[in-house]
Coordinates of C-alpha atoms and ligand atoms in Angstrom, one line a residue:
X925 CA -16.1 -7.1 -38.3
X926 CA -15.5 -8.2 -34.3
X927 CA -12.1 -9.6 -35.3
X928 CA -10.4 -6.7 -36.9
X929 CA -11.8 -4.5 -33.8
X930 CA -10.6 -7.2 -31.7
X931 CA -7.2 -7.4 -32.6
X932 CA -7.5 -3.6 -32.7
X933 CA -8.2 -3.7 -29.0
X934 CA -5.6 -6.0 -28.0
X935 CA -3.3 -3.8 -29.7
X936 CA -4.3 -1.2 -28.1
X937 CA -3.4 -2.4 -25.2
X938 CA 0.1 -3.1 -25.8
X939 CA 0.1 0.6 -27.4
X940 CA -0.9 2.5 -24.1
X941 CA 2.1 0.4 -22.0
X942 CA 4.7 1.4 -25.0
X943 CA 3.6 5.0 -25.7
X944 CA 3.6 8.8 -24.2
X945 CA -0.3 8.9 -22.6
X946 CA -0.7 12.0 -24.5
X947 CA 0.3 10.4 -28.1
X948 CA -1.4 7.6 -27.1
X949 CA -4.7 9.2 -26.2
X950 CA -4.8 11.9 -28.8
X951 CA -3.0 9.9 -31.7
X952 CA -3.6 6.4 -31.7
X953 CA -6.9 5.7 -29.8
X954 CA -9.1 7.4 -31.6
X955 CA -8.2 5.8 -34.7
X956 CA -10.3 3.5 -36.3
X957 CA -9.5 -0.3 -37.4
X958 CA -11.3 -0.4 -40.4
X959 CA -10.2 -4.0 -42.5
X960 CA -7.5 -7.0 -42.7
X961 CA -6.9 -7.0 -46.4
X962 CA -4.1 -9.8 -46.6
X963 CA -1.1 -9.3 -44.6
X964 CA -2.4 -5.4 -43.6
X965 CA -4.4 -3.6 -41.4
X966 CA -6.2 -0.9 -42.8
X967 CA -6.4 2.6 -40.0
X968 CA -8.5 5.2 -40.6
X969 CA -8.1 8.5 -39.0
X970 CA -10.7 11.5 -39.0
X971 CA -8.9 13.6 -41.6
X972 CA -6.2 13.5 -44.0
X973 CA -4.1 16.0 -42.0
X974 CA -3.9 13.5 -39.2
X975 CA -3.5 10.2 -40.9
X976 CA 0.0 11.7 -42.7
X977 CA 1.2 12.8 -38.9
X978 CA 0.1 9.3 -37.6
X979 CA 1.7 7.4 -40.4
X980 CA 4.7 9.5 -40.1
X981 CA 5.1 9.5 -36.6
X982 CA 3.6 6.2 -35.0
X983 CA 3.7 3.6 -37.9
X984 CA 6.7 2.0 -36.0
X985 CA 5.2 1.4 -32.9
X986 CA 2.0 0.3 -34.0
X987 CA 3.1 -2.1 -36.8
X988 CA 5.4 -3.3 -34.1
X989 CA 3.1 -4.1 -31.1
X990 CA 0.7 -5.8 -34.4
X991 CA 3.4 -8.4 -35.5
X992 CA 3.8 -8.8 -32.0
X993 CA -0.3 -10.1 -31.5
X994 CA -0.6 -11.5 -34.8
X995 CA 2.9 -12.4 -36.9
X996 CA 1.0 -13.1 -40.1
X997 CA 0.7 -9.5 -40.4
X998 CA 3.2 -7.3 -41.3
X999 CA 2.0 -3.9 -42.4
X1000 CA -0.5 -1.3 -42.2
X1001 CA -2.3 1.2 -44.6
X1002 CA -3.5 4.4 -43.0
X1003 CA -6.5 6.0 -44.8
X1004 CA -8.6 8.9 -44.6
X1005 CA -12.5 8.7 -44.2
X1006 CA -12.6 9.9 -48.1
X1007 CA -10.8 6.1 -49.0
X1008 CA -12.9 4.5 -46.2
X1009 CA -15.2 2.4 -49.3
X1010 CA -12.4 1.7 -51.2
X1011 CA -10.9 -0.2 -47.7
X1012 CA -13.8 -1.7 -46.0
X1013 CA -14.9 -5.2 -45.7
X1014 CA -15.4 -7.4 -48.3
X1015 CA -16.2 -11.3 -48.6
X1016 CA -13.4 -12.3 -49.8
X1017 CA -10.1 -10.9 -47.7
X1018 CA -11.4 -10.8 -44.9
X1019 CA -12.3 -14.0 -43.7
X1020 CA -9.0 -15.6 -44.4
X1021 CA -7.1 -13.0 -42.2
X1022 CA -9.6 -13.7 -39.6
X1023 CA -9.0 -17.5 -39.0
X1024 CA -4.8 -16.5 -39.5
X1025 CA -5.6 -14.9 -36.3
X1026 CA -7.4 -17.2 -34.8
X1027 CA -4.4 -19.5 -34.9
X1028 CA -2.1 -17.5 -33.0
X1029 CA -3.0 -17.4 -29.5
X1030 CA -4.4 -14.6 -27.6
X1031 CA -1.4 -12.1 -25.6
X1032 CA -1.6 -12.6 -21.9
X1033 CA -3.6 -10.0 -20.2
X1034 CA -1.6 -7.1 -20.0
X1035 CA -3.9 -4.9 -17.9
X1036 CA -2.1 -6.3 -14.8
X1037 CA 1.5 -5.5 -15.5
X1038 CA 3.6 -3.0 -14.1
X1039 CA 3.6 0.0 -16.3
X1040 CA 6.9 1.8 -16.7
X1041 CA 5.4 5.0 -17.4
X1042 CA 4.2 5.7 -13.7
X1043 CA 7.2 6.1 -11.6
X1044 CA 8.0 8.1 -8.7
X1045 CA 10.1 10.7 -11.3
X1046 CA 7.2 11.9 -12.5
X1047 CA 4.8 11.7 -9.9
X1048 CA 4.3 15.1 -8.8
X1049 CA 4.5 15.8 -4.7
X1050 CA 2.7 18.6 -3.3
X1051 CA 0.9 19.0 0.0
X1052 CA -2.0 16.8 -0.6
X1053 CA -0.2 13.9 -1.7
X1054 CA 2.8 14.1 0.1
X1055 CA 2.2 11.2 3.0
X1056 CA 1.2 9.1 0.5
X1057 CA 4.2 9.7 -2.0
X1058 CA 6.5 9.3 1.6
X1059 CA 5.0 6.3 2.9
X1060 CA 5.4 4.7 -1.1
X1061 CA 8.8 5.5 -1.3
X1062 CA 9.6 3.7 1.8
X1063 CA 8.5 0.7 1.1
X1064 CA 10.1 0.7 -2.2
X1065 CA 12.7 1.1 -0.3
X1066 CA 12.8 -1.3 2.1
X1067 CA 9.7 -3.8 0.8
X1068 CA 8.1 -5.8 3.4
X1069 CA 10.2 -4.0 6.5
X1070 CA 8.5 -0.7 7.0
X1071 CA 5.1 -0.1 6.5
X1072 CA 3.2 -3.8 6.1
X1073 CA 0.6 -3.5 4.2
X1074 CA 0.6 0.0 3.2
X1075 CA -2.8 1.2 2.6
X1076 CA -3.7 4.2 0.0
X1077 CA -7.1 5.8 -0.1
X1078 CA -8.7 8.8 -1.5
X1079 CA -11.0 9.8 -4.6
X1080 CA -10.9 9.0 -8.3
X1081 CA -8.1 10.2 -10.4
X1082 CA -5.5 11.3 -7.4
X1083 CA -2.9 8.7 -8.0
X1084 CA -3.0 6.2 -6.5
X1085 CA -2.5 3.7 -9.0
X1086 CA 0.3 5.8 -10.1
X1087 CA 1.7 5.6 -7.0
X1088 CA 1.3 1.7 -6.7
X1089 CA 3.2 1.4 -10.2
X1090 CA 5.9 3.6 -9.2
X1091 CA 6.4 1.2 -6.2
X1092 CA 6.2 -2.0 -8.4
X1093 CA 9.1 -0.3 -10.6
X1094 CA 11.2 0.9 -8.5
X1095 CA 11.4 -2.2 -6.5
X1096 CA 11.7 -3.9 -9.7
X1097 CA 15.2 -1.3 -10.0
X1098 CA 16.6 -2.0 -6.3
X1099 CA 15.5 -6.1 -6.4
X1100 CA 15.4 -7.5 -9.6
X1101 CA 15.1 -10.6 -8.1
X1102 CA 11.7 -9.9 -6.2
X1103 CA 8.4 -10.9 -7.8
X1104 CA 6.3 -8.1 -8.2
X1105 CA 2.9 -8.4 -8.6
X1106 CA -0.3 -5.9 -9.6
X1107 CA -3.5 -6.6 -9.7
X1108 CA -7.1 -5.2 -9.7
X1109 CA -9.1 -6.1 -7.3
X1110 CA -11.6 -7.0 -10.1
X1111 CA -8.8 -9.8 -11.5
X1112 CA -8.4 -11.4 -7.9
X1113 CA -12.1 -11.6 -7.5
X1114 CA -12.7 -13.1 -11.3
X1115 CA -9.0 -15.8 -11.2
X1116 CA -10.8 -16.3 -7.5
X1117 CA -13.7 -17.3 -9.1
X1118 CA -12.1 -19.1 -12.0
X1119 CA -10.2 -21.2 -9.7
X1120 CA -13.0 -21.9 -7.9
X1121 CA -14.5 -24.1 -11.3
X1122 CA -11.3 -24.9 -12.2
X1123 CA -9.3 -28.2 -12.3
X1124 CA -7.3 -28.4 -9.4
X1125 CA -4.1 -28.0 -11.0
X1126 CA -5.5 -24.7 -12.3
X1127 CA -6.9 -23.6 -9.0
X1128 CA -3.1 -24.5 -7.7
X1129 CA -2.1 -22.0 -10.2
X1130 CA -3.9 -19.3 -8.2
X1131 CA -2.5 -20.4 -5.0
X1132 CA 0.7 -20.1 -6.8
X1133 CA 0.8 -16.9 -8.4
X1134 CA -0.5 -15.0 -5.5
X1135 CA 1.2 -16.3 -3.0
X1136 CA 4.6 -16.5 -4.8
X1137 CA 4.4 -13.3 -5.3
X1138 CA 7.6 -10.8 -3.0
X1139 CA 5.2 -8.0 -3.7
X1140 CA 1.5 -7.8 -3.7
X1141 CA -0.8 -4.9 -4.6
X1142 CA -4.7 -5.1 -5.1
X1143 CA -5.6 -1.8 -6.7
X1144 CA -9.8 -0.5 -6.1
X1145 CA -9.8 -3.0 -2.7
X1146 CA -13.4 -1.7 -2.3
X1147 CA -15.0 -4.1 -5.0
X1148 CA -14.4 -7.2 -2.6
X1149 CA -17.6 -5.9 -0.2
X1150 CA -20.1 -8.1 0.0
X1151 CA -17.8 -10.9 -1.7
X1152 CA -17.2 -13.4 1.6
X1153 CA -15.8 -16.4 -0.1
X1154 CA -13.3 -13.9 -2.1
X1155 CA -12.5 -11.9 1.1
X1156 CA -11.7 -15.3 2.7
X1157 CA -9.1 -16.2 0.3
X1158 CA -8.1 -12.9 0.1
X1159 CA -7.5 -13.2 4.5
X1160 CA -5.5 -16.6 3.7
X1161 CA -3.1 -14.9 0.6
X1162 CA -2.6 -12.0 3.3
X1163 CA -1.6 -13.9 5.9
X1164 CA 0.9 -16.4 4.1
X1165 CA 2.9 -13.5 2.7
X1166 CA 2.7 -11.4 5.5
X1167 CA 3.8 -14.0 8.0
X1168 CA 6.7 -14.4 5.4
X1169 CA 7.5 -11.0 5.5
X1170 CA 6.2 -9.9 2.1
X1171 CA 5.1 -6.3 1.1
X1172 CA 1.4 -5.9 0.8
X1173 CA -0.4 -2.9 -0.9
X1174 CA -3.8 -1.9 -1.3
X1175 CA -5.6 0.7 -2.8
X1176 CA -8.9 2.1 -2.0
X1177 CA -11.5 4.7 -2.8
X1178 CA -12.2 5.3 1.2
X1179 CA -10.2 4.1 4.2
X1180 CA -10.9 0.6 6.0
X1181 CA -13.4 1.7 8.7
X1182 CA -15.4 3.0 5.8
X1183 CA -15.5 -0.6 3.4
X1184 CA -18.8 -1.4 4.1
X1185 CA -19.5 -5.4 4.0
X1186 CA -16.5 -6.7 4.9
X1187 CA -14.7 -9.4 7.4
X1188 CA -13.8 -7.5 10.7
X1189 CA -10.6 -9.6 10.7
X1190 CA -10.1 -8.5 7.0
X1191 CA -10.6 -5.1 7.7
X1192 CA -8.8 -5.3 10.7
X1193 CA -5.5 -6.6 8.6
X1194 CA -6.0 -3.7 6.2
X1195 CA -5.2 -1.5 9.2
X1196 CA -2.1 -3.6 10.7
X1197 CA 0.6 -1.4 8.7
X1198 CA 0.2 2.6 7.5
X1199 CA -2.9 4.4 6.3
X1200 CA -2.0 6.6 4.0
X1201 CA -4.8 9.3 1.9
X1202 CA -4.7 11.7 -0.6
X1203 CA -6.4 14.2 -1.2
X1204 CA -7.3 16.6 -4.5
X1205 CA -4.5 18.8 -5.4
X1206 CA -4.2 22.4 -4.3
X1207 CA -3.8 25.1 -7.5
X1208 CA -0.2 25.1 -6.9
X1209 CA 0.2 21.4 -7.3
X1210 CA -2.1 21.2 -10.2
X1211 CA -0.4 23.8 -12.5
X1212 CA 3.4 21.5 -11.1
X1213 CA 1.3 18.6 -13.0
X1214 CA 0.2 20.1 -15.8
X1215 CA 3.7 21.8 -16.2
X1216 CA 5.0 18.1 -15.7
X1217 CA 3.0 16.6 -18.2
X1218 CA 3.1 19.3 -20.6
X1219 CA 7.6 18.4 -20.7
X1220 CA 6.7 15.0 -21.2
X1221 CA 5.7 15.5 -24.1
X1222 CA 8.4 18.3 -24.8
X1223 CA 5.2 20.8 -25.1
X1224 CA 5.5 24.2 -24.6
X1225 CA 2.7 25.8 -22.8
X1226 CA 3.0 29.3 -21.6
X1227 CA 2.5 29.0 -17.8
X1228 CA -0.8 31.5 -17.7
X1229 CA -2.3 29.4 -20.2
X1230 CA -1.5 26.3 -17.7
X1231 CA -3.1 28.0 -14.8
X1232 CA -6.1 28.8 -16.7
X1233 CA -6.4 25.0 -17.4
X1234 CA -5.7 24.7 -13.0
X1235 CA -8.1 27.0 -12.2
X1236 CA -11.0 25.4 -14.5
X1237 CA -10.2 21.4 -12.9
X1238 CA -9.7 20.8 -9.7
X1239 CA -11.0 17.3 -8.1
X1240 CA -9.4 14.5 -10.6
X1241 CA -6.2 14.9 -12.1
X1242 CA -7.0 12.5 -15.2
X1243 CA -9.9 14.8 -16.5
X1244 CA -7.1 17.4 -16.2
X1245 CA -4.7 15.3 -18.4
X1246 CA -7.2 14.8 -20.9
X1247 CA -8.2 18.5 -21.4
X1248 CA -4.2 19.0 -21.7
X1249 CA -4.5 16.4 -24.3
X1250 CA -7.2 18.2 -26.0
X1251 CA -5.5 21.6 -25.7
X1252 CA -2.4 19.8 -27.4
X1253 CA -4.4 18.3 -30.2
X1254 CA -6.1 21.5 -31.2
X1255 CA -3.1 23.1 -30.7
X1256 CA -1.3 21.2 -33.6
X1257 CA -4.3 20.9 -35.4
X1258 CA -4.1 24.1 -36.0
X1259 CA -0.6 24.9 -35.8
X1260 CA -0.6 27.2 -33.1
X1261 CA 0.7 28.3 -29.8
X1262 CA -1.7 26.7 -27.0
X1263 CA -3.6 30.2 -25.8
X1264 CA -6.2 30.7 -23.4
X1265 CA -8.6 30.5 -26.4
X1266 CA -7.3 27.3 -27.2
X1267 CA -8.3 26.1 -23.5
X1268 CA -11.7 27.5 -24.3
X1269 CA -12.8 25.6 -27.3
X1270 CA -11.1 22.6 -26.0
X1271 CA -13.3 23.2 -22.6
X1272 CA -16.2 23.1 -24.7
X1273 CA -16.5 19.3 -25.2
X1274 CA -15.7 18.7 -21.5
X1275 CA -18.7 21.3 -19.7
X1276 CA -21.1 19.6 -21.8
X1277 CA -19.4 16.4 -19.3
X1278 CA -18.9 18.2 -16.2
X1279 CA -22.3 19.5 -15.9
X1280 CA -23.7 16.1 -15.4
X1281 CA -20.7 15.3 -13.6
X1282 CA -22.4 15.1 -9.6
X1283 CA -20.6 16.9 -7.3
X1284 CA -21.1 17.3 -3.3
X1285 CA -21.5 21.0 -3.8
X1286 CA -24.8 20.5 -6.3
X1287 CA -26.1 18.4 -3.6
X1288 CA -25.7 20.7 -1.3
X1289 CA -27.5 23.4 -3.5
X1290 CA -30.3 20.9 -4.7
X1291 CA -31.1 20.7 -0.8
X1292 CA -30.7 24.2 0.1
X1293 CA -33.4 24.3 -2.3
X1294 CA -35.5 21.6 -1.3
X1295 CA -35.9 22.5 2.6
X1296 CA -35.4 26.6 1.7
X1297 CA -32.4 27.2 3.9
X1298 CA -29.3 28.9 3.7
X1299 CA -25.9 27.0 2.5
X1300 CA -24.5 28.7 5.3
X1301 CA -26.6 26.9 8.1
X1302 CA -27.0 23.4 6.3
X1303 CA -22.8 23.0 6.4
X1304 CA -22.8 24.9 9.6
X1305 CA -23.0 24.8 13.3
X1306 CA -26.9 25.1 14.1
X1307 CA -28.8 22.4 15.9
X1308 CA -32.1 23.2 15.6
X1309 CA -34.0 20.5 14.5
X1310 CA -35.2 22.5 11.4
X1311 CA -31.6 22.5 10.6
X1312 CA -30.4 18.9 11.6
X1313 CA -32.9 16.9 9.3
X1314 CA -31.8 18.9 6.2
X1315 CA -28.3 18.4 7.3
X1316 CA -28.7 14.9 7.6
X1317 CA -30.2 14.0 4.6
X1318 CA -28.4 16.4 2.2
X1319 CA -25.0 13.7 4.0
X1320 CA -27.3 10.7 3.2
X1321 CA -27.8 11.8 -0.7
X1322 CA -24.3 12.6 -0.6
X1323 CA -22.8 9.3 0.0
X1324 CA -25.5 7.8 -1.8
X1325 CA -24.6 9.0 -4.9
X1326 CA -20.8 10.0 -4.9
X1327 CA -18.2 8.2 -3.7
X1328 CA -16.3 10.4 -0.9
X1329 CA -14.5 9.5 2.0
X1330 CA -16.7 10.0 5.0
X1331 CA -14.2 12.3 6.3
X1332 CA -14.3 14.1 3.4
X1333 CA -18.2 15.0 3.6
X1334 CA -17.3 16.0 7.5
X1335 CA -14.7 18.6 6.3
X1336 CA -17.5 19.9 3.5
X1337 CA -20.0 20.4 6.4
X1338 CA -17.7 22.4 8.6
X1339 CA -15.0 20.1 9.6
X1340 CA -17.2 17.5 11.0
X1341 CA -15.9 14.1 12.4
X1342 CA -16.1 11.5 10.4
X1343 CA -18.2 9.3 12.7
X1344 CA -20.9 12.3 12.6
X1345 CA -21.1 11.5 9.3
X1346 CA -21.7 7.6 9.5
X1347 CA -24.4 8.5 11.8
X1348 CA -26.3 11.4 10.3
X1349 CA -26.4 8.7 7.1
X1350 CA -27.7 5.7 9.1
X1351 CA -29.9 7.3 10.6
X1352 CA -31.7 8.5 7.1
X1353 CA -30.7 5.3 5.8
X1354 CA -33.0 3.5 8.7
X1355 CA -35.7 6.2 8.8
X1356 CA -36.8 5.6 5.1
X1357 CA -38.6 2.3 5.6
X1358 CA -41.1 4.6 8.0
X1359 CA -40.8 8.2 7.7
X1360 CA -42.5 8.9 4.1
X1361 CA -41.4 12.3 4.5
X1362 CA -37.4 11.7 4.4
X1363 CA -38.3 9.2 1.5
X1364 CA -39.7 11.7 -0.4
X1365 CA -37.2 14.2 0.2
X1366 CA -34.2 11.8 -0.5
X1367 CA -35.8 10.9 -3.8
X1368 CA -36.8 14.3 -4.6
X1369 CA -33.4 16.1 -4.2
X1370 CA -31.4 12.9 -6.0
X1371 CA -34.1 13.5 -8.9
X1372 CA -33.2 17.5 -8.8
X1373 CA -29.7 16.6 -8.5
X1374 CA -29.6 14.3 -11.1
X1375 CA -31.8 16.6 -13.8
X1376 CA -30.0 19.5 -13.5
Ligands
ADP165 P1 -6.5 6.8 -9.2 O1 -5.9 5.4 -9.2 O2 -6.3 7.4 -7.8 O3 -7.9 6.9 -9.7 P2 -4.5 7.3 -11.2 O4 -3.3 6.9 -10.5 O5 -5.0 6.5 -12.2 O6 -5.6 7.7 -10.1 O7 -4.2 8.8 -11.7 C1 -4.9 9.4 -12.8 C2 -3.9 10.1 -13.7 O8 -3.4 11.2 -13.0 C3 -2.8 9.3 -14.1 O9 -2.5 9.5 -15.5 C4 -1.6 9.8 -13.3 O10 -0.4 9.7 -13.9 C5 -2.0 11.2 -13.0 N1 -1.5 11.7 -11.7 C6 -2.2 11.6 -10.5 N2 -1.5 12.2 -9.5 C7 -0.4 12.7 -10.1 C8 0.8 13.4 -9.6 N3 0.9 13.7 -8.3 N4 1.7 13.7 -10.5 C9 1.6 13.4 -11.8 N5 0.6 12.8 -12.3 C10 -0.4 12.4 -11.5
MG166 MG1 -6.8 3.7 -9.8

């Protein structure tokens, strides 16, 4: 069975780069690759309903982006769960489509390309992103002159690798000639790695690729802590491109004082060109996005019904696009209008999510708890000590278990500095060892947190 789900994945791959993310998401990916039977691949989709509007509709793409993987196959058969026995797996096809895929060999990775569906067109700009969107367009605009490296940071789901593939296409628009490249930080580390075993030719290719490149942008930066011998090659690539006046990018989910684990002269190059944050969208700019989205995929949704959606999500913009995509599925499911009611079922599914989704706020309220004080006076102003230790742990737990800028948790407890912060959490962080009594409460309000 792991080859048909194999090729299935690899397919789906290519499928997310060539289609809307909304078909992609609601149409294709939850399909399910159920048999090769000679030169087809047998789909199934949840109902009948939906396996005619796949077939219809995406049978071109996805037999396409198949041949493409695996030429000895040349057609698909959707099915319905009611023909799922009739199609699954038996001795004798299946075997002999395996090993014709085993022939052909496996696509390049394409998680690292550019991806033409983020661009700056449909990136929407509103107050919290607007730095970043300005400081991206610049160096697409002049690439390696500007802003060198440019550094984005903020939380999960903002954009930033949006923004980064924007970049990479735009520049691929204005210099066709320049070598763009993208990568995770998580694919630098493991070709790192790999070129560390490798023959030398092989590791060569690594020099090559990385430092050929016009254009280089590590997306999630912060997975190189505690990595020295990667963070040293990574301080070598830097260096050779910058000295050669290449563009660097990099992408973080807090700023470079904040990587913890890191080479000071690394962290130090992070810093040499333009910080840039972003930070979660006000109403205004989420409806824009919803709107934006929504005309993508020429959908009509009646604006109050969009800022019911606004009003519901606020801190990361992809759990907003999936609830769209979920409002749009039901929607033609049904065959009707999106409605507030529509937003209500399809909001179901994702509370069920969001309530063990950790937020600073149900930290906050855990401790409040915990110690008996007031919201008020644990994010406010008070020093008494009664107040302070609360305070300080309730910022330890936080960055313990979420991922927020530091300057972030200082705005949440009344516009603190972000230094405040670093020190109200090593000072927990170094207390634990001996004071039984933070331990405790630490552990206690994570395990309330984390129950509720
Ligand atoms: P991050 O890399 O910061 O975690 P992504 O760039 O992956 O976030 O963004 C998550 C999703 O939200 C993507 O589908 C992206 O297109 C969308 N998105 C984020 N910001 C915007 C924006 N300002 N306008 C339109 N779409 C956005
Ligand atoms: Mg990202």
């Amino acid at each position: 069975m792991d080859s048909v789900k194999e090729l299935w994945n690899k397919m789906l791959t290519g499928l997310e780069i060539e289609m809307s993310a909304i078909n992609f998401d609601v149409w294709v990916k939850p399909l399910e690759p159920v048999n090769i039977i000679d030169d087809k691949l047998v789909l199934m989709a949840s109902n009948e309903n939906i396996c005619n509007f796949v077939r219809d509709k995406f049978k071109e793409p996805i037999q396409r982006v198949m041949t493409g993987i695996n030429p000895l196959l040349s057609d698909i058969i959707f099915i319905g769960p009611s023909e799922h026995d009739t199609y699954k797996p038996d001795a004798e096809s299946y075997p002999q489509a395996a090993k014709a895929e085993e022939e052909t060999p496996a696509p390049k990775s394409e998680v690292n390309v550019i991806n033409p569906k983020y661009n700056f067109e449909n990136f929407v700009v509103g107050s919290s992103n607007k730095f970043m969107y300005a400081a991206a367009r610049a160096v697409a605009e002049e690439p390696g002159i500007r802003y060198n490296p440019l550094f984005v940071y903020g939380g999960a789901g903002l954009g930033k690798t949006h923004i980064m593939h924007a970049i990479g296409n735009a520049i691929k628009v204005s210099y066709p000639t320049k070598k763009v490249l993208y990568v995770s930080s998580e694919t630098f580390i493991s070709e790192f790695i790999a070129s560390i075993r490798a023959t030398k030719s092989e590791s060569s290719n690594f020099r090559e690729k990385y430092r050929g490149a016009d254009v280089l942008m590590i997306d999630d930066i912060q997975f190189i802590t505690g990595r020295p011998e990667t963070q040293d090659q990574m301080f070598h690539t830097f260096n050779e491109l910058y000295q050669a006046n290449k563009q660097l990018i990099f992408s973080s989910d807090r700023p470079p004082k904040e990587i913890s684990d890191i080479e000071e002269r690394l962290r130090s190059r992070f810093e040499w060109g333009l910080i840039a944050d972003v930070q979660p969208p006000d109403l205004e700019t989420r409806i824009a996005i919803l709107q934006k989205k929504a005309q993508i995929e020429k959908y009509n949704i009646p604006t109050e019904v969009l800022t019911f959606m606004a009003e519901r999500l606020s801190n990361n913009i992809r759990d907003m696009e999936s609830l769209l995509n979920k409002v749009i599925f039901l929607s033609r499911l049904y065959e009707t209008e999106p409605s507030i009611d529509t937003v209500t079922e399809a909001l179901k599914d994702y509370a069920d999510r969001s309530e063990e989704a950790i937020s600073a706020d149900s930290v906050i309220s855990c401790a409040c708890k915990y110690f008996n004080v007031s919201r008020e006076d644990l994010v406010g102003k008070k020093k008494s000590r009664e107040i302070v230790e609360p305070r300080q742990i309730c910022i330890y737990v936080i960055t313990e278990l979420l991922a927020l800028p530091l300057a972030t948790i200082g705005n949440i407890f009344g516009g603190r500095d972000h230094t405040t912060v670093m020190h109200a959490r090593d000072k927990v962080a170094a207390s634990l060892s001996t004071n039984i009594k933070n331990k405790v409460a630490v552990q206690d309000i994570k395990d309330m947190v984390l129950k509720k």
